[in-house]
CSV table of C-alpha atoms in Angstrom, one decimal:
chain,number,residue,atom,x,y,z
D,26,MET,CA,-0.1,-0.2,0.1
D,27,GLN,CA,1.6,3.3,-1.0
D,28,GLN,CA,2.5,5.5,2.2
D,29,LYS,CA,0.8,8.5,2.8
D,30,ILE,CA,3.5,11.4,4.2
D,31,ALA,CA,2.8,15.1,4.6
D,32,ILE,CA,4.8,17.4,5.6
D,33,TYR,CA,4.2,20.5,7.2
D,34,LEU,CA,6.0,24.3,6.7
D,35,ARG,CA,5.1,27.7,7.5
D,36,ASP,CA,5.5,28.8,4.4
D,37,LEU,CA,8.3,28.1,1.2
D,38,LEU,CA,10.2,31.5,1.7
D,39,GLY,CA,13.7,31.2,0.1
D,40,GLY,CA,15.2,29.6,3.9
D,41,GLY,CA,18.0,27.0,4.0
D,42,VAL,CA,14.6,25.1,6.2
D,43,GLU,CA,12.4,25.1,3.2
D,44,ARG,CA,14.9,24.3,0.7
D,45,MET,CA,16.1,21.2,2.5
D,46,MET,CA,12.5,20.1,2.5
D,47,LEU,CA,11.6,20.3,-0.7
D,48,ASN,CA,14.5,18.3,-1.8
D,49,LEU,CA,13.0,15.9,0.5
D,50,MET,CA,9.5,16.2,-0.6
D,51,GLU,CA,10.8,15.8,-4.7
D,52,GLU,CA,13.2,12.9,-3.8
D,53,LEU,CA,9.9,10.8,-1.9
D,54,VAL,CA,8.1,11.5,-4.9
D,55,LYS,CA,10.4,9.9,-6.7
D,56,LYS,CA,10.2,6.6,-4.5
D,57,GLY,CA,6.9,6.4,-4.7
D,58,TYR,CA,5.2,8.0,-1.4
D,59,ASP,CA,2.0,9.8,-1.7
D,60,ILE,CA,2.7,13.5,-0.5
D,61,ASP,CA,0.7,16.1,0.9
D,62,LEU,CA,2.4,19.6,2.2
D,63,LEU,CA,0.8,21.5,4.8
D,64,LEU,CA,1.1,25.4,4.7
D,65,GLU,CA,0.2,27.6,7.3
D,66,ASN,CA,0.1,30.7,4.0
D,67,ASP,CA,1.1,30.3,0.4
D,68,ALA,CA,3.8,32.5,1.0
D,69,GLY,CA,7.1,32.4,-0.6
D,70,GLU,CA,9.4,32.1,-3.8
D,71,LEU,CA,10.1,28.3,-3.5
D,72,LEU,CA,6.4,28.0,-4.0
D,73,TYR,CA,7.2,26.8,-7.9
D,74,ARG,CA,9.3,23.6,-7.1
D,75,VAL,CA,6.1,21.3,-5.5
D,76,PRO,CA,6.2,18.5,-7.2
D,77,GLU,CA,2.2,18.1,-9.6
D,78,LYS,CA,1.8,14.7,-7.7
D,79,VAL,CA,1.8,16.8,-4.3
D,80,THR,CA,-1.3,18.2,-3.0
D,81,THR,CA,-1.2,21.6,-1.1
D,82,LEU,CA,-3.3,22.1,1.9
D,83,ILE,CA,-3.3,26.3,2.6
D,84,LEU,CA,-4.2,25.5,6.6
D,85,SER,CA,-4.7,29.0,7.2
D,86,GLU,CA,-7.7,29.6,4.3
D,87,GLU,CA,-10.8,28.1,4.6
D,88,SER,CA,-11.2,26.5,1.4
D,89,SER,CA,-8.4,23.9,2.5
D,90,ALA,CA,-11.0,22.4,4.9
D,91,THR,CA,-12.9,21.9,1.0
D,92,LEU,CA,-9.9,20.1,-0.3
D,93,VAL,CA,-9.4,17.6,2.9
D,94,VAL,CA,-13.2,16.7,2.6
D,95,GLU,CA,-12.4,15.8,-1.2
D,96,LYS,CA,-9.3,13.4,0.3
D,97,MET,CA,-11.5,11.8,2.2
D,98,PRO,CA,-13.3,8.5,1.9
D,99,GLN,CA,-17.3,8.9,1.1
D,100,GLN,CA,-17.8,6.9,4.8
D,101,GLN,CA,-15.3,9.4,6.5
D,102,ARG,CA,-17.0,12.7,5.1
D,103,ARG,CA,-19.7,12.5,7.8
D,104,SER,CA,-17.5,13.5,10.5
D,105,ARG,CA,-17.2,16.7,9.0
D,106,ILE,CA,-20.7,17.2,10.3
D,107,LYS,CA,-19.5,17.1,14.1
D,108,THR,CA,-16.3,19.2,13.1
D,109,SER,CA,-18.1,22.4,11.8
D,110,ILE,CA,-20.0,22.2,14.8
D,111,LYS,CA,-16.6,22.1,17.0
D,112,LYS,CA,-14.9,24.9,15.0
D,113,PRO,CA,-17.5,27.9,15.7
D,114,PHE,CA,-16.8,26.9,19.5
D,115,VAL,CA,-12.8,26.7,19.5
D,116,LYS,CA,-13.2,29.9,17.8
D,117,LEU,CA,-15.0,31.6,20.4
D,118,LEU,CA,-13.2,29.9,22.7
D,119,CYS,CA,-9.6,31.1,21.1
D,120,PHE,CA,-10.6,34.5,20.9
D,121,CYS,CA,-12.1,34.7,24.5
D,122,LEU,CA,-9.2,33.4,25.7
D,123,SER,CA,-6.9,35.7,23.5
D,124,ILE,CA,-7.8,38.6,25.7
D,125,THR,CA,-6.5,37.6,28.3
D,126,ARG,CA,-2.6,36.2,26.4
D,127,SER,CA,-3.7,32.7,27.3
D,128,GLU,CA,-5.2,31.5,23.7
D,129,HIS,CA,-4.1,28.0,24.3
D,130,LEU,CA,-5.1,27.2,27.9
D,131,TYR,CA,-7.7,25.0,26.4
D,132,ILE,CA,-5.4,23.3,24.5
D,133,THR,CA,-3.0,23.3,27.5
D,134,ILE,CA,-5.9,21.1,29.9
D,135,ARG,CA,-6.7,19.3,27.2
D,136,ILE,CA,-2.9,17.6,27.1
D,137,MET,CA,-2.9,17.7,31.0
D,138,ILE,CA,-6.1,15.5,31.0
D,139,ARG,CA,-4.7,13.2,28.6
D,140,ASP,CA,-1.0,13.0,30.3
D,141,PHE,CA,-2.7,13.0,33.5
D,142,ILE,CA,-4.5,10.0,32.5
D,143,LYS,CA,-2.1,8.1,31.1
D,144,PHE,CA,1.0,9.0,33.4
D,145,LYS,CA,-0.6,9.9,36.6
D,146,TYR,CA,1.8,12.9,37.6
D,147,ASN,CA,2.5,14.8,40.8
D,148,ARG,CA,0.8,17.8,41.9
D,149,LYS,CA,4.5,19.2,41.7
D,150,SER,CA,4.8,18.0,38.1
D,151,ALA,CA,1.6,19.5,37.0
D,152,ARG,CA,1.8,23.1,38.2
D,153,LEU,CA,5.4,23.5,36.1
D,154,TYR,CA,3.7,21.5,33.6
D,155,PHE,CA,0.9,24.0,33.7
D,156,TYR,CA,3.1,26.8,34.3
D,157,PHE,CA,5.1,26.9,31.1
D,158,LEU,CA,2.5,25.5,29.1
D,159,THR,CA,0.2,28.6,29.4
D,160,ARG,CA,3.2,31.1,29.0
D,161,LEU,CA,4.1,30.0,25.6
D,162,LYS,CA,4.3,32.5,22.8
D,163,TYR,CA,1.2,31.2,20.3
D,164,SER,CA,0.0,34.9,19.3
D,165,ARG,CA,-0.1,32.9,15.8
D,166,PHE,CA,-1.9,29.7,17.5
D,167,THR,CA,-4.9,30.5,14.7
D,168,SER,CA,-8.3,28.7,15.7
D,169,GLU,CA,-8.4,28.1,11.9
D,170,ILE,CA,-4.3,26.8,11.4
D,171,THR,CA,-5.3,24.6,14.2
D,172,THR,CA,-9.2,23.4,13.8
D,173,ASN,CA,-7.7,23.0,10.1
D,174,LEU,CA,-4.5,20.8,11.0
D,175,ILE,CA,-7.0,19.0,13.3
D,176,ARG,CA,-9.0,18.0,10.8
D,177,TYR,CA,-6.6,17.1,8.5
D,178,ILE,CA,-4.8,14.4,11.0
D,179,LYS,CA,-8.7,13.1,12.0
D,180,THR,CA,-10.2,12.6,8.5
D,181,VAL,CA,-7.0,11.6,5.8
D,182,LYS,CA,-5.0,10.2,8.5
D,183,PRO,CA,-1.6,10.5,7.0
D,184,GLN,CA,0.7,7.6,8.3
D,185,THR,CA,3.1,10.4,9.2
D,186,ILE,CA,3.8,13.8,9.3
D,187,ILE,CA,7.0,15.6,9.9
D,188,THR,CA,7.6,19.3,10.4
D,189,GLY,CA,10.9,21.2,10.7
D,190,LEU,CA,10.6,24.6,13.0
D,191,GLU,CA,10.2,24.9,16.7
D,192,GLU,CA,7.0,26.4,16.8
D,193,GLN,CA,5.8,24.0,14.3
D,194,ASN,CA,6.8,21.5,16.2
D,195,PHE,CA,4.7,22.5,19.0
D,196,ARG,CA,2.1,22.9,17.2
D,197,LEU,CA,1.4,19.6,15.8
D,198,ILE,CA,2.3,17.4,18.9
D,199,ILE,CA,-0.4,19.3,20.2
D,200,ALA,CA,-2.9,18.6,17.2
D,201,LYS,CA,-1.9,15.4,17.2
D,202,TYR,CA,-3.4,14.9,21.1
D,203,LEU,CA,-6.2,17.1,20.6
D,204,SER,CA,-7.1,14.7,17.5
D,205,GLY,CA,-6.9,11.4,19.3
D,206,ASN,CA,-5.5,10.1,15.8
D,207,SER,CA,-1.9,7.3,15.8
D,208,VAL,CA,-0.4,9.3,13.3
D,209,LYS,CA,3.3,8.8,13.8
D,210,CYS,CA,4.6,12.6,14.6
D,211,ILE,CA,8.0,13.3,13.6
D,212,ILE,CA,9.9,17.0,14.7
D,213,SER,CA,12.8,17.7,13.1
D,214,VAL,CA,15.4,19.8,15.1
D,215,ARG,CA,17.5,22.3,12.2
D,216,ASN,CA,19.2,24.7,14.6
D,217,HIS,CA,21.6,24.8,17.8
D,218,LEU,CA,18.8,25.6,20.0
D,219,THR,CA,20.7,26.9,22.9
D,220,THR,CA,21.9,29.5,21.5
D,221,TYR,CA,19.0,29.8,18.9
D,222,PHE,CA,16.1,30.9,21.4
D,223,PRO,CA,18.2,33.4,23.2
D,224,LEU,CA,19.0,35.5,19.5
D,225,TYR,CA,15.4,35.0,17.9
D,226,TYR,CA,13.2,36.3,21.2
D,227,LYS,CA,13.2,38.1,24.3
D,228,ILE,CA,14.5,36.6,27.5
D,229,ASN,CA,10.9,36.2,28.5
D,230,TRP,CA,9.6,34.3,25.8
D,231,HIS,CA,13.3,32.2,24.8
D,232,ARG,CA,12.8,30.5,28.2
D,233,ASN,CA,9.5,29.3,27.9
D,234,TYR,CA,10.3,28.3,24.7
D,235,ALA,CA,13.1,26.4,25.8
D,236,SER,CA,10.8,24.5,29.1
D,237,ALA,CA,8.3,23.6,25.9
D,238,VAL,CA,11.2,21.9,24.4
D,239,ARG,CA,11.9,19.6,27.4
D,240,PHE,CA,7.8,19.2,27.8
D,241,LEU,CA,6.7,18.6,24.6
D,242,TYR,CA,9.6,17.4,22.1
D,243,PRO,CA,9.6,13.5,24.0
D,244,LYS,CA,5.7,13.2,23.4
D,245,ALA,CA,6.8,13.1,19.5
D,246,ASP,CA,6.9,9.4,18.0
D,247,LYS,CA,10.8,10.5,17.0
D,248,ILE,CA,13.0,13.1,16.7
D,249,VAL,CA,15.6,14.2,13.6
D,250,ALA,CA,18.5,16.1,14.5
D,251,VAL,CA,20.0,17.8,11.7
D,252,SER,CA,23.6,17.2,12.7
D,253,LYS,CA,25.8,15.3,15.9
D,254,GLY,CA,26.0,19.2,17.6
D,255,VAL,CA,22.1,19.5,17.6
D,256,LYS,CA,21.7,16.3,19.0
D,257,ASN,CA,24.0,16.8,21.9
D,258,ASP,CA,22.6,19.9,22.4
D,259,LEU,CA,18.9,18.9,22.7
D,260,VAL,CA,20.3,15.7,25.1
D,261,GLN,CA,22.0,18.0,27.3
D,262,SER,CA,20.3,21.0,27.5
D,263,PHE,CA,16.8,19.8,26.9
D,264,GLY,CA,16.9,16.4,29.0
D,265,VAL,CA,15.9,14.6,25.6
D,266,LEU,CA,16.6,11.1,25.6
D,267,SER,CA,18.8,10.5,23.0
D,268,ASP,CA,17.1,7.4,21.6
D,269,CYS,CA,14.7,9.9,21.1
D,270,ILE,CA,16.6,11.4,18.2
D,271,THR,CA,18.1,10.5,14.8
D,272,VAL,CA,20.9,12.4,12.9
D,273,ILE,CA,20.3,12.9,9.6
D,274,TYR,CA,22.3,14.9,7.8
D,275,ASN,CA,19.9,17.7,5.5
D,276,PRO,CA,19.6,16.5,1.9
D,277,VAL,CA,21.1,19.5,0.3
D,278,VAL,CA,23.0,18.4,-2.8
D,279,THR,CA,20.8,16.9,-5.5
D,280,PRO,CA,22.0,16.0,-9.2
D,281,ASN,CA,21.2,19.7,-10.7
D,282,ILE,CA,23.6,21.7,-8.5
D,283,VAL,CA,26.6,21.6,-10.7
D,284,ASP,CA,24.0,21.2,-14.2
D,285,ARG,CA,22.7,24.7,-12.7
D,286,SER,CA,26.4,26.1,-11.8
D,287,THR,CA,26.9,26.7,-15.4
D,288,GLU,CA,23.7,29.8,-15.6
D,289,TYR,CA,24.9,33.4,-15.9
D,290,THR,CA,24.5,35.9,-12.9
D,291,LYS,CA,23.6,39.4,-13.3
D,292,ASP,CA,27.0,39.4,-11.7
D,293,ASP,CA,29.2,38.7,-14.1
D,294,ASP,CA,31.0,41.5,-14.6
D,295,TRP,CA,32.6,41.1,-10.5
D,296,PHE,CA,33.3,37.4,-11.7
D,297,ASN,CA,35.3,37.9,-15.5
D,298,SER,CA,37.6,40.5,-13.4
D,299,ASP,CA,40.5,39.3,-12.0
D,300,ILE,CA,40.1,40.9,-8.4
D,301,PRO,CA,38.5,37.5,-6.4
D,302,VAL,CA,34.9,37.6,-5.5
D,303,ILE,CA,34.3,36.6,-2.0
D,304,LEU,CA,30.5,35.2,-1.6
D,305,SER,CA,27.9,34.9,1.7
D,306,VAL,CA,24.0,33.5,1.3
D,307,GLY,CA,21.8,34.0,3.6
D,308,ARG,CA,18.8,35.7,5.5
D,309,LEU,CA,19.7,39.9,6.4
D,310,HIS,CA,19.1,38.4,10.1
D,311,PRO,CA,21.8,39.4,13.2
D,312,GLN,CA,22.3,35.5,13.3
D,313,LYS,CA,24.3,35.5,9.9
D,314,ARG,CA,26.7,38.0,11.5
D,315,PHE,CA,26.9,40.1,8.0
D,316,GLU,CA,28.9,42.5,10.1
D,317,VAL,CA,31.6,40.6,10.4
D,318,LEU,CA,32.2,39.7,6.9
D,319,ILE,CA,32.2,42.8,5.6
D,320,GLN,CA,34.1,44.9,8.4
D,321,ALA,CA,37.2,41.6,7.5
D,322,VAL,CA,36.7,42.6,4.0
D,323,ALA,CA,38.1,45.9,4.5
D,324,ARG,CA,41.3,44.7,6.6
D,325,VAL,CA,41.1,42.2,3.5
D,326,ASN,CA,41.1,44.9,1.0
D,327,GLU,CA,44.1,47.1,3.1
D,328,ASN,CA,46.4,43.7,1.9
D,329,ILE,CA,45.1,42.2,-1.6
D,330,PRO,CA,42.0,44.0,-3.5
D,331,ALA,CA,38.9,41.7,-3.1
D,332,ARG,CA,35.1,42.4,-3.0
D,333,LEU,CA,32.2,40.9,-1.7
D,334,ILE,CA,28.5,39.8,-2.8
D,335,ILE,CA,26.4,38.7,-0.1
D,336,LEU,CA,22.6,37.1,-1.4
D,337,GLY,CA,19.8,37.5,0.5
D,338,ASN,CA,16.5,39.1,1.9
D,339,GLY,CA,16.0,40.5,5.4
D,340,ALA,CA,15.8,43.1,7.9
D,341,GLU,CA,19.4,44.2,8.4
D,342,LYS,CA,19.6,45.6,5.2
D,343,GLU,CA,20.0,48.8,6.4
D,344,ASN,CA,22.4,48.9,9.0
D,345,LEU,CA,24.8,46.3,6.7
D,346,MET,CA,24.3,49.1,3.9
D,347,ALA,CA,25.3,51.6,6.2
D,348,LEU,CA,28.2,50.0,7.7
D,349,VAL,CA,29.7,49.1,4.3
D,350,ASN,CA,28.9,53.2,3.2
D,351,ARG,CA,30.8,53.9,6.6
D,352,LEU,CA,33.7,51.6,5.7
D,353,ASN,CA,33.9,53.1,2.1
D,354,LEU,CA,33.2,50.1,0.8
D,355,THR,CA,30.2,50.7,-1.6
D,356,SER,CA,32.2,49.6,-4.7
D,357,LYS,CA,33.6,46.5,-2.9
D,358,VAL,CA,30.4,45.3,-2.0
D,359,ARG,CA,27.0,44.1,-3.6
D,360,PHE,CA,24.2,42.9,-1.7
D,361,ALA,CA,22.5,40.8,-4.8
D,362,GLY,CA,18.8,39.9,-2.9
D,363,TYR,CA,17.4,36.7,-3.4
D,364,GLN,CA,18.6,34.8,-6.1
D,365,GLU,CA,17.0,31.4,-7.1
D,366,ASN,CA,20.1,30.2,-8.6
D,367,PRO,CA,23.0,31.2,-6.0
D,368,PHE,CA,25.0,27.9,-7.4
D,369,SER,CA,26.4,30.0,-10.6
D,370,TYR,CA,27.4,32.7,-7.9
D,371,MET,CA,28.9,30.2,-5.9
D,372,ALA,CA,31.1,28.0,-9.3
D,373,LYS,CA,32.4,31.1,-10.2
D,374,SER,CA,33.8,32.7,-6.2
D,375,SER,CA,36.9,32.3,-5.5
D,376,LEU,CA,35.5,32.3,-2.3
D,377,PHE,CA,32.5,31.1,0.2
D,378,VAL,CA,32.5,32.8,3.9
D,379,LEU,CA,30.1,31.6,6.4
D,380,SER,CA,29.8,33.9,9.0
D,381,SER,CA,26.8,33.1,11.2
D,382,GLN,CA,26.5,33.4,14.9
D,383,ASN,CA,24.5,29.6,15.2
D,384,GLU,CA,23.3,26.8,12.7
D,385,GLY,CA,22.4,23.1,12.4
D,386,LEU,CA,23.7,21.7,9.4
D,387,PRO,CA,24.0,25.1,7.2
D,388,GLY,CA,23.0,23.7,3.6
D,389,VAL,CA,25.0,26.8,1.5
D,390,LEU,CA,28.1,25.8,3.0
D,391,ILE,CA,27.5,22.4,1.4
D,392,GLU,CA,26.1,24.0,-1.5
D,393,ALA,CA,29.3,25.9,-2.3
D,394,MET,CA,31.4,23.1,-1.6
D,395,ALA,CA,29.6,21.0,-4.1
D,396,CYS,CA,29.9,23.6,-6.9
D,397,GLY,CA,33.5,23.5,-6.4
D,398,CYS,CA,34.2,26.4,-4.1
D,399,PRO,CA,37.1,26.5,-1.3
D,400,VAL,CA,35.4,28.0,2.2
D,401,VAL,CA,36.0,29.6,5.4
D,402,ALA,CA,33.5,29.5,8.0
D,403,SER,CA,32.6,30.4,11.7
D,404,GLN,CA,33.0,27.5,14.6
D,405,CYS,CA,29.8,28.1,15.3
D,406,ASN,CA,27.3,25.7,16.9
D,407,SER,CA,26.5,23.3,15.5
D,408,GLY,CA,27.3,22.2,12.0
D,409,PRO,CA,30.0,23.7,10.4
D,410,GLU,CA,32.9,21.4,12.3
D,411,GLU,CA,30.9,17.8,11.2
D,412,ILE,CA,30.7,19.3,7.2
D,413,LEU,CA,34.6,20.7,7.1
D,414,ASP,CA,35.6,17.6,9.4
D,415,TYR,CA,37.1,19.8,11.8
D,416,GLY,CA,39.0,22.0,9.9
D,417,LYS,CA,40.1,18.7,7.1
D,418,TRP,CA,37.7,20.5,4.2
D,419,GLY,CA,38.0,24.2,5.0
D,420,THR,CA,39.3,26.6,7.2
D,421,LEU,CA,37.5,27.2,10.4
D,422,VAL,CA,37.3,30.6,12.9
D,423,PRO,CA,36.3,31.6,16.1
D,424,VAL,CA,32.8,33.5,16.0
D,425,GLY,CA,32.8,37.2,15.9
D,426,GLU,CA,36.4,37.9,15.4
D,427,VAL,CA,37.2,40.1,12.5
D,428,ASP,CA,41.0,40.1,12.0
D,429,LYS,CA,41.4,36.0,12.3
D,430,LEU,CA,38.7,36.2,10.0
D,431,ALA,CA,40.4,38.6,7.6
D,432,LYS,CA,43.3,36.7,8.2
D,433,GLU,CA,42.3,33.6,6.5
D,434,ILE,CA,40.2,35.2,3.7
D,435,ILE,CA,43.7,36.1,2.5
D,436,ASN,CA,45.1,33.1,3.4
D,437,ALA,CA,42.5,31.1,1.6
D,438,LEU,CA,42.3,33.3,-1.3
D,439,LYS,CA,46.6,33.1,-1.8
D,440,LYS,CA,46.0,29.3,-1.5
D,441,LYS,CA,45.5,26.6,-4.2
D,442,HIS,CA,42.1,24.7,-3.8
D,443,ASP,CA,41.7,21.1,-5.0
D,444,LYS,CA,38.2,21.8,-6.6
D,445,GLN,CA,36.9,18.3,-7.3
D,446,LEU,CA,38.1,17.6,-3.3
D,447,LEU,CA,35.5,19.7,-2.0
D,448,MET,CA,32.6,18.3,-4.3
D,449,GLU,CA,33.7,14.2,-3.4
D,450,ARG,CA,33.2,15.7,0.2
D,451,ALA,CA,29.5,17.4,-0.5
D,452,GLN,CA,28.1,14.0,-2.1
D,453,PHE,CA,28.1,13.0,2.3
D,454,PHE,CA,25.8,15.0,1.8
D,455,SER,CA,23.5,13.9,-1.3
D,456,ALA,CA,19.5,14.1,-0.5
D,457,ASN,CA,19.6,10.7,-1.7
D,458,SER,CA,21.6,9.0,1.1
D,459,ALA,CA,19.4,11.7,3.3
D,460,VAL,CA,16.2,9.9,2.1
D,461,GLU,CA,17.6,6.5,2.4
D,462,HIS,CA,17.5,7.4,6.3
D,463,TYR,CA,14.2,8.9,6.1
D,464,ILE,CA,12.8,5.6,4.7
D,465,ARG,CA,14.3,3.6,7.0
D,466,MET,CA,13.4,5.6,10.3
D,467,PHE,CA,9.7,5.5,8.4
D,468,GLU,CA,9.3,2.1,8.4
D,469,SER,CA,10.8,1.0,11.8
D,470,VAL,CA,8.6,3.8,13.7
D,471,ASN,CA,4.9,2.6,12.1
D,472,THR,CA,6.3,-0.8,12.8
D,473,ASN,CA,7.9,-0.5,15.9
D,474,HIS,CA,5.6,2.1,17.2
D,475,LEU,CA,8.8,4.2,18.7
């Protein structure tokens, strides 16, 4: 029987998580899996990449409910009547609770009742459980998304649902409890959470998110960590049992990367010059520490001429452009925005630099190597060390150290590199290899009921 797999994401903006999940989706379709893609909204530059055989449901839209019903067997459609009766109640309850800033209180109580029946926790643990769950920031936990996700699980009954961002991980686990369905819930952790939470959330919220990880993640049927560093962080900092976590590297390298790397770019005037071009790719966000890279390029230009191209969009663009102006680098630095094909930039660049504060397993670093581009990366938590085998395949630099980064950039630009060896190393992170690991995990979870 053809296995039904659902992949649940927030959107399809051009981020690393979305690209990796699309790579996984494409490979699963090739293997004959029946795939549904669940999105909270239909925004994103990568919507065109969704395979034709994949059914897309937008959970924030009423139309998604109709599509779910069309996919139901006839005998299951009757349950929609009960769901439609519940929906106004859920909607009203979520609205009333939102006034008190505890919009998921209803969900919390339901989870606690189910867990009490199953685990018989004591009064102290119950108080802690209630306290942390009610203080999670679910401002985006809207009744439409919740209701449609629960309806999907109850009616379509996929064997497995996979997701890959923290808020979606939380929502999926809670929706599984509310649906009362035996669907296998696989969550994936794509960041080193100890450094990720403080960077993305205010202190009062990142503590609550960390507590939610401790309480909710063990309730998933399986947790996928994208690197050994991410797994170690979950075990050591959040108390998740090691046996619950499987390390599967991201499905990064696909057969079309090398083919697309030869395409034209709008910045070929720089690539056709004798001046070396340094490349970096990522959202313009403090996490990526592009200000450190720009300052390092300024130091590099004090010794040798070099240019920098940054691919990506984000809220930090104005601040970074102001820094470029202050350092008199306007003729040396270009912000090329989001590029649907970054591989042509990678193949033509003299060096790729990752300056991030934290990562999970940075796909852009692997993609650059797959295009034969030498790399320098920050020694951040986590991923770069595993990708570069602790410096064997590229240079690692302490996070935020401008002088050391500039020094290693100069050394890398002067050094000769074997592009073929870099490309062979990148194949270790191929999409085909990752999909084989996912398939074995699907079989294990559904057979052994882990």
